[in-house]
Structures are given as structure tokens and as C-alpha cells.
Amino acid sequence: MRKIAILILLLIVQVASFAQIVSDLKTLAWSDTLRSMEFSDYKLHQAMYFNGAAYDDALYGYLPYFYESVAVSAVGAATVELVDATYAPAIVKKGLLASDFFKGVTDAPLIIAGTGYEKKKPYVQLSIVPFRRNPTNGTMERLTSFRYKITVTPSDIVSSTRDGEEYADHSVLSTGNWYKISVKNDGVFKLDKSFLDALGISTGTIDPRNIRIYGNGGGLLPEANATFRYDDLQENAIRVQGETDGRFDAGDYVQFYARGPHLWVYDANAKKFVHQLNIYTTEACYFITTDLGPGKRMAEQPSSIQPANVQVSTFDDRAFHEVELENFLESGREWYGESFEFETVQPFPFSFANVVTSVPVKVTSLVASKSIYASNTFTMSAAGQTIAKADIAKVCSDYTCAFAYTAKLEGTFIASSGNFDVLFTYTRNAQDAIGWLNYVEVNAQRGLTWTGSQMSFRSLASWATGNISQFTVGNTNSSLIVWDVSDPINSIRQQTTINGNQLQYTLQTDTLREFVVLADNEGYTPIAIGKVANQDLHGLAHANYITVAPA
């Protein structure tokens, strides 16, 4: 009888471990008229709407989503399913949706659930994008009513994985000797004997085959918890010249590819690259050790034997100017740069060697203006051509009003030379008017010609399903090499051929590839920081919350 009681108790405990919540019936009151909504590009877009709708264009485009924070009995892995769901055709009576408004919608609503604490109590944060493509006839439908069922598996019985990825038990920096370096830009970097000795690594006593470099590149960490990020520092593929004899001699050196603190992301809608400024640092850090045995080395990638159907002799380059000088309200993350209060005309120089003069140069900027008496005008121009102009309205004098209004300027011009200024003119129509530049960003097409030092390149024209592209780099010689850095953690040396003064190779390009062409022994010099103490964040005991503060 006692054994039966224990068995029943175990079953009850196991069932209780998986808490379930079924909601009341939720009804979405949809509007049949589109609404003009301002998104992160500071532009108004037509969007569908229901009462209480939330928007996040970084995650869901211009689609509205349902959000609710639900109290649960414990924090853990949450799964959500819809029950009693009803749908209606996703049509509007007034307004016109963009052609790609429903891009990414599948045959079921997108559901994202995360767990955390609110006021020390466990909650599930639930987001539902309420659209589906009818699995029978393919028509677009909107969710009109539903209940959600949440199942929470408490964290004490959840394995330490995320989407099949295991968490490290200990940080890689927890043991051994580690040396820190940093970089301010993307590119191939070089560490020679004198640099390593000055950093604190005794090159006379190490086996160069054991040199390892760890780092995850630059860029801001994603704010959304569901977005991929590396669990710990990753070992990078590197090249160590002269390591085979087990000694680090005077002529030996290390080369590795590094990402700087800022990122470039391709905007498929605008068909251009946009920069993402790292607002917290101007350097990206990497770590070196020789205590973990033989390190990860670059592989070689052969040229494709398939015939090329795309010829690449130009590439898409990009550059930006953005300085963080002034925070209007001394709060928040948005900073602005140069002021146009006294200098109302200011040039910003850019240089693109071998620019293709037949292809328009794309320029984008964000500006701000403040005046309580009159509207004021920003004009952006280059090469004597007006690119864009914006009249920015005055602000009201009440303390509840906006401090300043912003405008996004974007357009194109034809460059007759690769060296040009983007000129900003601020027309002040009132004595109190002040203007500011946030950033200016340029996309230009260049001829794929080596300019005498390492050069990064990528080609949007090569990028499509089924493409086999032959890349031809002009003005080269036999001392040059190409690195494929599309995956910056796992750089690859590309096999090439020389035909006269042209370097060539062929690859499948159904993804956008990034390359660097450089001299065989070339590399930027990183910033030496020095030896760092061991640290083991992964080995810390579980905590309900962690506070991070500057030292």
C-alpha cells in the first residue's frame, strides 16, 4: 500500500511540474481602415490595426501583433498553442497595403513566448502575429478570436540547451593565460614577434602551433532574447606563418580576420547597406592564449568547377559618418553630432577609388531641427546636384512638446569622381533655429580593382539562387591572396588563378559573400591591451537577476 501511495505522489509531482494555463476567449477588434504608423525609419507606413495592437518592425515588419504578459507559477521553458481559433479574410475597405506587407506569413500565426520576472514574480511574455495563409486555398486570413494554452516546464527540469545548443559549463577564459587585444575596424590583422612579446607573450618559449584567438566580432548584442548570439567566446580560424617547426622565429607572424565594433546590414527593401553604430564602444576585443593545445587554422576553399553564369568585375562599397556629441534630453540612446547653429553649410568628405560613374550613388542621412518660431530647411547635395531637401516644422514652446523634429534625407546623384563631399545646408528662418546632423551614409559601386592595400568587397549582383559567379580582380599580381570572410569566425583562404594582371576565382553565390584581397604578408596592427585575469561567468550559481555596472 505504501509503494502505491509513493507512486501516486510521484505522478502528481511530475504533472504539477508542467503548469498549464488556458486563457479566456480573446477577441481582436479589427479596423477595416489602414492606419498611418511611424516606424523605426521615421517614415509613415500604412498598416493594419486592431484595438491594443503592438508593432515592432525589426521583428515583424509592419504587421501588428497581440501582446500579453501572463503570470505563471514558475519560470521555465514555455510552449504556447492556440485553441478555438477563428479567422476571417485579411481585407481592408480603405487604404492600400504594400505588396510585401504579408511577407513571411505562413500557414499558422507566429507565436513567440519568453519567460522572466516582473516585480519578483514569474511571467510569460506572449507575442502572437495574428495572420495565416489558409492551408487549403492559400488566401491571407487574420485571427479574430482565440484562446491560448501555455505550458511551462520549470527551469529545474529543463536541460541547459536552447534550440539544441548546449550552454558551456565554464567560460573559456576561466583557466590559463589570456591576453587581450582590440580592433577599431573590419579587416585582416597581423601579429608579429615584436607585437606578441610587447603584449606579454614570450614568443621564445611557446609553440606557435598552440596559438589560439577567441572573439565574436563587433556589433551590438541583440536586444531580443530569442535572437541568436554565441554562448561563449568562439575560437577563430587563423593563419600562423612559420609554425611548422614549432618555433616562433623573427620572420613568423599570425594573421586573423576581425570585425570592428560597428556593423553593416543589407536592407532588401531599400536595396542598400545600412550601418549599425555600436553606441557603447569604439573597439571590438579579441583574446589570445597558448595554453589549450593546437589551435584552429584556416582551411582552403577550391574554386568551383561549375561554369560561371555571372561575371563580377564591380562591387558594392559603403561608408558612413556619425559622431556622438549631443544628447538632447540627457536621456536615452539617441545622440546627435555636428550642430548647424553657426556653421549652416558643412561638407563631409567621402572617397571611393575606381567609382563606377554610370551607377547612381545612394546617400541617406538623418537630421534634426529646433525652432519655436518657424520651420527650417535642410538640403543635402553632392557634386553640384541636390540629393534631397526637407522642411522641418517648428516645435511648440510648451515643456510637453518635442525638443526637436527629425527628417530623413535620401536620394541619389551621379559622381564624376570617387572623391566628393556630401554637403549639408541648413536654411535658418528664425534666430532661435538650430540644426543637427545625426549621420550620413553612402552606398557606391566600385570597379573590382586592387588599390595597393587590403580591400574588402562584396557583390549584390552576384547574389541569387543558382548563381555561379566568376570574380575578376584587376591590377593584381602573384603576391596577392583572397580570404572568404563571409563567416568571420571561420575565415577561408580562397584558391585563385592569375591571368596576366587579373586574379580570378569562381564560387556558388546563392548567399551574399564577403571577401578581402590583400598581400600575402599584409595586415593591420591591432591595439595591445595586455594580460587579463581569469573569469568564469558560466560557472556562477543561478541568480534571479544580475546587475551590470561600470567598474
XYZ file of C-alpha atoms in Angstrom:
551
model
C 0.000 0.000 0.000
C 2.899 2.352 0.800
C 4.515 1.706 -2.607
C 1.255 2.591 -4.371
C 0.999 5.859 -2.395
C 4.581 6.821 -3.302
C 3.923 6.078 -6.993
C 0.776 8.240 -6.971
C 2.712 11.059 -5.279
C 5.472 10.919 -7.915
C 2.901 11.122 -10.696
C 1.247 14.120 -9.074
C 4.618 15.898 -8.690
C 5.543 15.217 -12.334
C 2.206 16.500 -13.664
C 2.430 19.575 -11.436
C 5.879 20.306 -12.814
C 4.290 21.157 -16.167
C 1.991 24.088 -15.360
C -0.759 24.820 -17.891
C -2.830 27.961 -18.330
C -5.789 28.305 -20.697
C -6.917 31.873 -21.291
C -10.370 33.342 -21.578
C -11.638 33.893 -25.111
C -9.686 36.729 -26.741
C -11.371 38.785 -29.472
C -9.416 41.059 -31.793
C -11.457 44.099 -32.867
C -10.006 44.794 -36.308
C -10.300 48.115 -38.104
C -11.318 47.957 -41.778
C -9.274 51.094 -42.450
C -5.482 51.195 -42.588
C -3.656 53.433 -40.150
C -0.559 55.555 -40.804
C 2.101 54.433 -38.344
C 5.627 55.801 -37.855
C 8.252 53.062 -37.682
C 11.990 52.984 -36.948
C 12.850 54.539 -40.324
C 10.984 57.680 -39.177
C 8.529 57.319 -42.050
C 4.792 56.799 -42.072
C 3.609 53.420 -43.371
C 0.112 52.066 -43.925
C -0.554 49.204 -41.506
C -3.446 47.033 -40.403
C -4.731 47.650 -36.889
C -6.794 46.134 -34.097
C -7.559 47.545 -30.666
C -4.491 47.150 -28.477
C -2.168 46.212 -31.377
C 1.594 46.451 -30.832
C 4.262 46.931 -33.520
C 7.951 46.037 -33.832
C 9.197 46.424 -37.413
C 12.611 44.966 -36.516
C 10.945 41.637 -35.666
C 7.651 41.536 -37.601
C 7.869 44.193 -40.311
C 4.746 46.360 -40.403
C 2.462 43.607 -39.109
C 0.598 44.293 -35.850
C 0.885 41.728 -33.087
C -1.000 40.737 -29.946
C 0.985 41.015 -26.701
C 0.146 39.863 -23.207
C 2.159 39.261 -20.060
C 0.806 36.244 -18.186
C 1.540 35.361 -14.548
C 2.733 31.748 -14.113
C 3.770 29.583 -11.193
C 7.426 29.187 -12.211
C 9.961 30.369 -14.762
C 10.984 27.809 -17.360
C 10.551 26.765 -20.976
C 7.161 27.970 -22.239
C 5.221 26.497 -25.153
C 2.040 28.067 -26.493
C -0.732 26.794 -28.713
C -3.931 28.397 -29.936
C -7.294 26.733 -29.312
C -10.779 27.670 -30.514
C -9.177 29.947 -33.122
C -11.371 31.643 -35.736
C -10.208 33.528 -38.822
C -11.589 35.979 -41.376
C -10.203 37.212 -44.718
C -7.443 39.798 -44.233
C -9.019 42.578 -46.259
C -9.435 46.311 -45.716
C -12.108 48.622 -47.106
C -9.953 51.748 -47.194
C -6.249 52.063 -47.962
C -3.672 50.131 -49.944
C -1.177 47.722 -48.400
C 2.411 47.430 -49.620
C 2.963 44.443 -51.894
C 5.259 42.766 -49.346
C 3.132 43.571 -46.279
C 2.437 39.873 -45.579
C 5.983 38.751 -46.383
C 6.976 35.796 -44.202
C 3.435 34.837 -43.153
C 2.997 31.041 -43.132
C 0.021 28.715 -42.676
C -0.121 29.413 -38.921
C 0.209 32.558 -36.780
C 3.712 33.252 -35.486
C 3.879 32.751 -31.708
C 6.840 33.814 -29.568
C 6.940 33.247 -25.810
C 9.611 34.198 -23.323
C 9.772 33.876 -19.548
C 11.062 36.242 -16.911
C 10.232 38.102 -13.733
C 8.037 41.134 -13.155
C 8.095 42.561 -9.621
C 9.819 39.344 -8.475
C 7.019 37.148 -9.832
C 7.379 34.763 -12.814
C 5.642 35.737 -16.062
C 5.394 34.575 -19.656
C 5.648 37.368 -22.237
C 3.479 36.252 -25.158
C 3.514 37.708 -28.681
C 1.211 36.483 -31.474
C 1.340 37.787 -35.058
C -2.341 37.170 -35.925
C -2.175 36.210 -39.599
C -2.022 32.993 -41.552
C -2.100 31.819 -45.140
C -5.096 29.465 -45.380
C -3.578 25.993 -45.782
C -6.409 24.923 -48.109
C -6.803 27.798 -50.569
C -3.760 29.972 -49.834
C -5.728 33.164 -49.077
C -4.486 35.543 -46.393
C -6.521 35.495 -43.165
C -6.491 37.426 -39.906
C -7.101 35.912 -36.479
C -10.370 37.191 -34.989
C -10.788 35.201 -31.760
C -8.884 32.528 -29.855
C -7.780 31.125 -26.557
C -4.128 30.419 -25.811
C -2.823 27.466 -23.830
C 0.538 27.975 -22.135
C 2.583 25.061 -20.827
C 5.576 25.929 -18.644
C 8.282 23.402 -17.863
C 10.059 24.787 -14.755
C 13.745 25.537 -15.198
C 14.842 22.971 -12.607
C 13.845 20.159 -15.006
C 14.831 21.896 -18.248
C 18.092 20.798 -19.835
C 20.691 23.546 -20.393
C 20.065 23.888 -24.121
C 18.485 26.478 -26.389
C 17.176 25.205 -29.716
C 19.506 22.222 -29.388
C 22.543 24.347 -28.468
C 24.295 23.386 -25.251
C 25.390 26.007 -22.749
C 29.013 25.901 -21.648
C 29.534 24.855 -18.048
C 32.540 27.188 -17.758
C 33.792 30.205 -19.672
C 36.783 29.664 -21.932
C 38.598 32.422 -20.006
C 38.283 30.503 -16.720
C 41.738 28.893 -16.854
C 45.096 29.528 -18.485
C 46.915 32.686 -19.554
C 44.941 35.136 -21.684
C 45.972 38.306 -23.485
C 43.553 40.940 -24.756
C 43.736 42.966 -27.968
C 41.195 45.188 -29.707
C 40.380 46.495 -33.195
C 38.553 49.575 -34.443
C 37.661 48.374 -37.949
C 36.970 45.273 -40.024
C 39.884 43.591 -41.771
C 42.784 41.160 -41.663
C 45.144 41.852 -38.749
C 48.754 40.789 -38.257
C 50.615 39.885 -35.067
C 54.406 39.619 -35.435
C 57.052 38.599 -32.926
C 57.649 42.099 -31.545
C 53.891 42.712 -31.068
C 53.358 39.441 -29.172
C 56.435 40.000 -26.991
C 55.241 43.507 -26.113
C 51.792 42.094 -25.292
C 53.386 39.822 -22.689
C 53.585 36.545 -24.624
C 57.108 35.135 -24.525
C 57.499 34.003 -28.136
C 60.819 32.320 -27.331
C 59.110 29.745 -25.094
C 55.819 28.980 -26.876
C 54.922 26.513 -29.596
C 53.243 28.660 -32.302
C 51.035 25.717 -33.240
C 49.241 26.316 -29.923
C 48.359 29.946 -30.627
C 44.598 30.463 -30.442
C 42.495 33.591 -30.902
C 38.972 33.903 -29.499
C 36.344 36.551 -30.158
C 32.841 37.011 -31.512
C 33.352 40.167 -33.536
C 31.792 43.538 -33.034
C 28.286 44.901 -33.183
C 25.665 45.404 -30.515
C 24.313 42.319 -28.833
C 20.712 41.718 -29.924
C 18.111 43.112 -27.537
C 15.625 40.305 -28.190
C 16.430 37.247 -26.082
C 15.214 34.903 -28.825
C 17.792 36.229 -31.324
C 20.883 34.087 -31.837
C 24.066 35.028 -30.061
C 27.117 32.930 -29.189
C 27.003 31.329 -25.762
C 30.718 31.946 -25.106
C 33.795 33.288 -26.861
C 34.403 31.429 -30.119
C 37.769 30.283 -31.431
C 38.581 31.944 -34.751
C 40.281 30.294 -37.706
C 43.720 31.914 -38.082
C 46.869 31.628 -40.152
C 50.275 31.225 -38.454
C 53.153 31.669 -40.893
C 56.207 29.547 -39.993
C 54.587 27.447 -37.258
C 55.503 24.019 -38.650
C 58.938 23.940 -36.983
C 57.419 24.509 -33.524
C 59.282 27.820 -33.012
C 58.169 31.424 -33.358
C 61.060 32.963 -35.283
C 61.749 36.590 -36.175
C 60.018 36.352 -39.565
C 56.949 34.454 -38.328
C 53.556 36.102 -37.843
C 49.860 35.474 -37.158
C 47.030 36.701 -39.402
C 43.342 36.703 -38.485
C 40.154 38.399 -39.653
C 38.324 40.606 -37.165
C 35.067 42.525 -37.167
C 35.164 46.023 -35.734
C 32.586 47.477 -33.327
C 30.111 48.658 -35.996
C 28.114 46.505 -38.403
C 26.657 46.778 -41.895
C 23.322 45.079 -42.639
C 21.697 44.712 -46.045
C 18.239 46.292 -46.359
C 16.434 44.241 -49.018
C 13.594 46.754 -49.354
C 15.857 49.762 -49.929
C 18.400 47.639 -51.846
C 21.341 49.101 -49.955
C 23.512 48.549 -46.899
C 22.722 50.351 -43.638
C 25.153 50.802 -40.796
C 24.554 49.940 -37.157
C 26.666 52.095 -34.870
C 27.833 50.478 -31.649
C 26.772 53.120 -29.142
C 28.712 51.565 -26.250
C 32.252 51.153 -27.579
C 34.636 52.126 -30.364
C 36.590 48.860 -30.195
C 35.916 45.132 -30.529
C 38.006 42.811 -28.365
C 39.767 39.507 -29.038
C 41.674 37.174 -26.710
C 44.848 35.153 -27.275
C 46.095 32.055 -25.449
C 48.735 29.362 -25.990
C 47.645 27.052 -23.147
C 44.954 24.897 -24.791
C 46.902 22.841 -27.303
C 46.915 23.100 -31.117
C 44.648 25.862 -32.417
C 42.124 26.277 -35.211
C 43.620 27.090 -38.602
C 42.200 28.461 -41.845
C 41.108 25.961 -44.461
C 41.496 26.408 -48.216
C 38.490 26.700 -50.497
C 38.827 25.476 -54.089
C 37.353 27.377 -56.984
C 34.106 25.886 -58.307
C 34.430 23.583 -61.302
C 30.934 24.523 -62.488
C 30.786 27.023 -65.361
C 30.075 30.595 -64.240
C 26.787 32.213 -65.234
C 27.617 35.593 -63.639
C 30.718 37.732 -64.232
C 31.726 40.044 -61.365
C 34.089 42.952 -62.015
C 32.454 45.583 -59.770
C 31.393 45.559 -56.133
C 29.164 47.418 -53.685
C 31.019 49.601 -51.218
C 29.711 51.650 -48.328
C 30.840 54.273 -45.816
C 29.276 56.411 -43.105
C 29.949 59.396 -40.886
C 28.402 59.525 -37.431
C 29.738 61.117 -34.263
C 28.022 61.125 -30.883
C 28.283 64.666 -29.493
C 24.962 65.755 -28.020
C 22.075 64.038 -26.266
C 19.117 66.402 -26.380
C 17.402 65.361 -23.153
C 20.413 63.823 -21.371
C 18.475 60.570 -21.511
C 18.107 57.630 -23.872
C 20.406 56.170 -26.507
C 19.917 58.704 -29.329
C 22.802 61.118 -29.801
C 23.399 63.728 -32.463
C 26.574 65.097 -33.993
C 27.546 68.366 -35.641
C 25.497 71.486 -34.868
C 24.387 73.859 -37.638
C 23.603 76.792 -35.340
C 26.522 78.931 -36.538
C 28.061 76.945 -39.413
C 24.999 76.477 -41.578
C 26.901 74.906 -44.502
C 29.092 71.890 -43.732
C 30.785 69.381 -46.090
C 31.523 65.745 -45.238
C 34.166 64.106 -47.467
C 33.968 60.561 -48.864
C 36.363 58.633 -51.079
C 35.612 55.612 -53.277
C 38.512 54.581 -55.509
C 37.501 53.453 -59.024
C 33.890 54.545 -58.518
C 31.556 53.454 -61.325
C 30.358 56.802 -62.661
C 27.423 55.307 -64.584
C 25.726 53.958 -61.429
C 23.972 56.443 -59.092
C 25.485 56.871 -55.632
C 22.913 56.383 -52.833
C 23.044 58.773 -49.884
C 20.967 58.639 -46.686
C 21.094 60.928 -43.680
C 19.114 61.819 -40.589
C 18.939 65.432 -39.419
C 17.098 67.370 -36.717
C 15.895 70.945 -36.336
C 14.579 73.025 -33.448
C 12.805 76.398 -33.551
C 9.683 77.638 -31.812
C 9.134 80.449 -34.343
C 9.454 78.997 -37.854
C 10.056 75.910 -39.908
C 13.589 75.459 -41.272
C 15.104 73.594 -44.203
C 17.905 71.068 -44.599
C 19.315 70.488 -48.103
C 21.702 67.629 -48.930
C 23.783 67.832 -52.124
C 26.905 66.424 -53.781
C 28.819 67.125 -56.991
C 26.644 70.163 -57.570
C 23.458 68.074 -57.521
C 20.650 68.397 -54.971
C 20.020 64.963 -53.497
C 17.214 65.703 -51.039
C 15.560 68.548 -49.167
C 13.303 68.632 -46.113
C 11.290 71.387 -44.481
C 11.182 70.679 -40.764
C 8.278 72.126 -38.803
C 8.664 74.372 -35.792
C 8.150 72.989 -32.299
C 5.797 74.452 -29.712
C 7.109 76.255 -26.641
C 5.320 74.112 -24.059
C 7.519 71.806 -21.966
C 5.435 68.824 -23.067
C 6.334 69.365 -26.746
C 9.061 67.611 -28.653
C 12.537 69.062 -28.192
C 13.199 68.931 -31.943
C 11.815 67.296 -35.077
C 13.779 64.972 -37.337
C 13.830 64.313 -41.061
C 15.359 61.556 -43.125
C 17.059 62.722 -46.314
C 17.765 60.165 -49.003
C 18.359 60.122 -52.722
C 20.987 59.572 -55.402
C 23.466 61.525 -57.513
C 25.947 60.775 -60.296
C 29.579 61.004 -59.211
C 32.135 62.162 -61.734
C 34.930 61.305 -59.304
C 35.361 58.934 -56.379
C 36.340 61.835 -54.115
C 33.383 64.034 -53.229
C 31.766 65.961 -50.387
C 28.233 65.414 -49.193
C 27.178 68.994 -48.458
C 24.537 69.931 -45.891
C 22.944 73.370 -45.985
C 20.705 74.490 -43.136
C 18.424 77.395 -44.013
C 17.506 79.195 -40.789
C 14.230 81.080 -40.918
C 14.335 82.198 -37.282
C 17.019 83.460 -34.922
C 16.495 80.577 -32.487
C 16.852 77.856 -35.133
C 19.403 75.105 -34.517
C 20.039 72.091 -36.749
C 21.980 68.872 -36.145
C 23.318 66.001 -38.207
C 22.816 62.504 -36.840
C 24.566 60.530 -39.596
C 25.242 60.402 -43.312
C 25.594 57.050 -45.082
C 26.792 56.380 -48.644
C 26.447 53.317 -50.906
C 28.517 53.359 -54.117
C 29.579 50.871 -56.753
C 33.293 50.487 -57.472
C 35.393 48.692 -60.015
C 36.884 45.496 -58.585
C 40.466 46.719 -58.870
C 43.160 46.319 -56.252
C 44.298 49.676 -54.904
C 47.616 48.659 -53.302
C 46.447 47.603 -49.835
C 43.909 45.173 -48.401
C 40.401 45.721 -49.721
C 37.083 44.229 -48.608
C 34.375 43.631 -51.191
C 31.001 42.035 -51.836
C 28.689 41.998 -54.861
C 24.912 42.250 -54.720
C 24.762 41.450 -58.441
C 26.285 38.022 -57.730
C 23.733 37.095 -55.078
C 20.850 34.906 -56.267
C 19.728 31.289 -56.119
C 21.547 29.207 -58.709
C 24.268 31.772 -59.380
C 27.811 30.605 -60.072
C 29.935 33.754 -60.134
C 33.395 34.350 -61.524
C 35.133 37.170 -59.659
C 37.836 39.078 -61.536
C 40.077 41.427 -59.552
C 42.117 43.804 -61.708
C 45.578 45.347 -61.178
C 46.862 42.334 -59.230
C 49.981 40.159 -59.101
C 51.028 36.747 -57.840
C 51.747 38.002 -54.311
C 48.075 38.648 -53.610
C 45.652 36.301 -51.848
C 41.896 36.297 -51.223
C 40.157 35.458 -47.961
C 36.486 34.464 -47.859
C 35.266 36.108 -44.640
C 31.529 35.540 -45.132
C 31.628 33.664 -41.824
C 34.074 35.841 -39.828
C 34.654 33.146 -37.212
C 35.724 30.667 -39.892
C 37.711 32.625 -42.476
C 38.815 30.604 -45.509
C 41.683 31.141 -47.928
C 40.270 31.134 -51.439
C 42.173 29.380 -54.214
C 42.710 31.723 -57.166
C 44.385 31.858 -60.550
C 46.386 34.696 -62.128
C 45.691 35.642 -65.730
C 48.025 38.498 -66.640
C 47.278 41.196 -64.068
C 43.885 39.721 -63.197
C 43.153 37.471 -60.231
C 40.172 35.161 -60.757
C 38.098 32.549 -58.929
C 34.626 31.039 -59.243
C 32.133 30.254 -56.471
C 28.480 29.483 -55.890
C 26.844 32.709 -54.686
C 23.325 31.844 -53.558
C 24.276 33.731 -50.377
C 25.964 37.123 -50.143
C 29.677 36.523 -49.780
C 32.277 38.860 -48.309
C 35.944 38.797 -49.372
C 39.249 40.511 -48.635
C 42.051 40.759 -51.210
C 45.464 41.546 -49.723
C 49.187 40.939 -49.986
C 50.277 37.592 -48.580
C 52.096 39.121 -45.561
C 49.785 42.099 -45.022
C 47.651 43.011 -42.032
C 46.511 45.882 -39.837
C 48.041 46.189 -36.377
C 45.555 45.754 -33.509
C 45.643 47.620 -30.207
C 47.584 45.774 -27.476
C 45.818 45.782 -24.104
C 47.668 43.099 -22.139
C 47.146 40.133 -19.885
C 43.701 39.686 -18.313
C 42.636 37.841 -15.177
C 40.676 34.599 -15.428
C 36.888 34.923 -15.316
C 34.082 32.375 -15.322
C 30.623 33.873 -15.797
C 29.275 30.488 -16.907
C 30.388 28.953 -13.623
C 28.377 31.360 -11.485
C 25.461 29.976 -9.488
C 21.963 30.640 -10.827
C 20.595 34.078 -9.955
C 17.172 35.681 -10.213
C 18.721 38.821 -11.667
C 22.147 40.266 -12.445
C 23.088 43.947 -12.242
C 25.818 45.131 -14.621
C 27.553 48.417 -13.796
C 30.784 50.130 -14.925
C 33.832 49.438 -12.787
